[in-house]
Coordinates of C-alpha atoms in Angstrom, one line a residue:
M1 CA 171.0 113.1 -13.5
I2 CA 174.7 113.8 -13.6
E3 CA 174.6 115.3 -10.1
F4 CA 172.7 112.2 -8.9
L5 CA 175.3 109.9 -10.5
K6 CA 178.1 111.9 -8.8
K7 CA 176.5 111.6 -5.4
I8 CA 175.6 108.0 -5.6
R9 CA 179.1 107.0 -6.8
N10 CA 180.7 109.1 -4.0
N11 CA 178.6 107.0 -1.6
G12 CA 180.3 103.9 -2.9
Y13 CA 177.7 102.6 -5.3
K14 CA 178.6 101.2 -8.7
T15 CA 176.7 102.3 -11.8
F16 CA 176.4 100.7 -15.1
V17 CA 174.8 101.4 -18.5
L18 CA 172.4 98.8 -19.9
S19 CA 171.2 100.3 -23.2
N20 CA 169.4 99.2 -26.3
A21 CA 171.7 101.2 -28.4
P22 CA 173.9 101.0 -31.5
H23 CA 177.6 100.5 -31.6
E24 CA 178.1 104.3 -31.6
I25 CA 177.1 104.8 -28.0
P26 CA 180.3 103.8 -26.2
P27 CA 182.4 106.3 -28.2
F28 CA 179.7 108.9 -27.6
L29 CA 179.9 108.4 -23.8
T30 CA 183.7 108.6 -23.9
G31 CA 183.6 111.7 -26.2
K32 CA 181.2 113.5 -23.8
N33 CA 183.2 112.3 -20.7
L34 CA 180.1 110.5 -19.5
D35 CA 181.9 107.2 -19.2
Q36 CA 183.5 108.5 -16.0
Y37 CA 180.1 108.0 -14.3
F38 CA 179.9 104.3 -15.0
D39 CA 181.8 101.2 -13.9
G40 CA 180.8 99.3 -17.0
Q41 CA 178.3 99.1 -19.9
I42 CA 176.2 96.5 -21.8
I43 CA 175.2 97.7 -25.2
S44 CA 172.5 95.7 -27.0
A45 CA 174.2 96.1 -30.4
Q46 CA 177.4 94.5 -29.1
E47 CA 175.6 91.7 -27.3
K48 CA 173.1 91.0 -30.0
V49 CA 170.3 90.9 -27.5
S50 CA 168.2 93.8 -26.2
K51 CA 165.9 94.7 -23.4
P52 CA 163.4 93.4 -22.4
D53 CA 165.0 90.0 -23.2
E54 CA 166.0 88.6 -19.8
K55 CA 169.3 87.4 -21.3
I56 CA 170.7 90.9 -21.4
Y57 CA 170.2 91.3 -17.6
S58 CA 172.0 88.0 -17.0
I59 CA 174.9 89.3 -19.1
L60 CA 175.1 92.4 -17.0
L61 CA 175.0 90.5 -13.7
D62 CA 177.5 87.9 -14.8
R63 CA 180.0 90.2 -16.5
Y64 CA 180.3 92.5 -13.5
D65 CA 179.7 89.9 -10.8
L66 CA 176.6 91.7 -9.5
K67 CA 174.0 90.2 -7.1
P68 CA 170.5 90.8 -8.5
E69 CA 169.1 91.3 -5.0
E70 CA 171.6 94.1 -4.3
S71 CA 171.0 95.8 -7.7
I72 CA 168.5 98.4 -8.7
F73 CA 167.6 98.9 -12.4
L74 CA 166.3 102.3 -13.6
D75 CA 164.6 102.5 -16.9
D76 CA 162.0 104.7 -18.6
K77 CA 160.0 101.7 -19.9
K78 CA 157.9 99.5 -17.6
E79 CA 158.4 96.4 -19.8
N80 CA 162.1 96.7 -19.2
I81 CA 161.6 97.0 -15.4
D82 CA 159.2 94.0 -15.5
A83 CA 161.9 92.0 -17.2
A84 CA 164.5 93.1 -14.7
I85 CA 162.2 92.1 -11.9
N86 CA 161.7 88.7 -13.5
A87 CA 165.5 88.4 -13.4
N88 CA 165.3 89.1 -9.6
I89 CA 166.6 92.7 -10.0
N90 CA 164.9 95.5 -8.2
G91 CA 163.5 98.0 -10.6
I92 CA 162.2 101.6 -10.8
V93 CA 160.5 103.2 -13.7
Y94 CA 162.2 106.5 -14.3
D95 CA 160.1 109.4 -15.5
Y96 CA 162.4 112.1 -16.9
N97 CA 159.8 114.7 -15.8
N98 CA 159.7 113.5 -12.2
H99 CA 163.2 113.0 -10.8
E100 CA 161.8 113.3 -7.2
N101 CA 159.6 110.2 -7.7
M102 CA 162.7 108.1 -8.5
L103 CA 164.4 109.5 -5.3
A104 CA 161.3 108.5 -3.3
E105 CA 161.4 105.0 -4.8
L106 CA 165.1 104.7 -3.9
D107 CA 164.2 105.5 -0.3
R108 CA 162.4 102.2 -0.1
Y109 CA 165.7 100.5 -0.8
D110 CA 167.7 102.5 1.8
V111 CA 169.9 103.9 -0.9
N112 CA 172.1 106.8 0.2
Y113 CA 172.0 109.3 -2.6
K114 CA 172.5 112.5 -0.6

């Protein structure tokens, strides 16, 4: 996934973390130098709302001035993708055991990840 993030960012795409996570995640990302791969983050513990509540998707879109129709949300849970789709955000269920499936899905959106 790190190589994918590097490629996609090198192609001009922005990436964000939207996580149902505790307060400890932002320092963890920084400590592992993972924050360099993201343009911003929304952490449920900080926002006091979590996926799949549609409000958290609105927070992401508003805070980073994103257009839902130009965004693609990846998540390992279908209910979170369904909520993103309800917020007019494109979505792909990510299976950690099948990275190629995610890439095939991205092809449908003309995303340059190579």
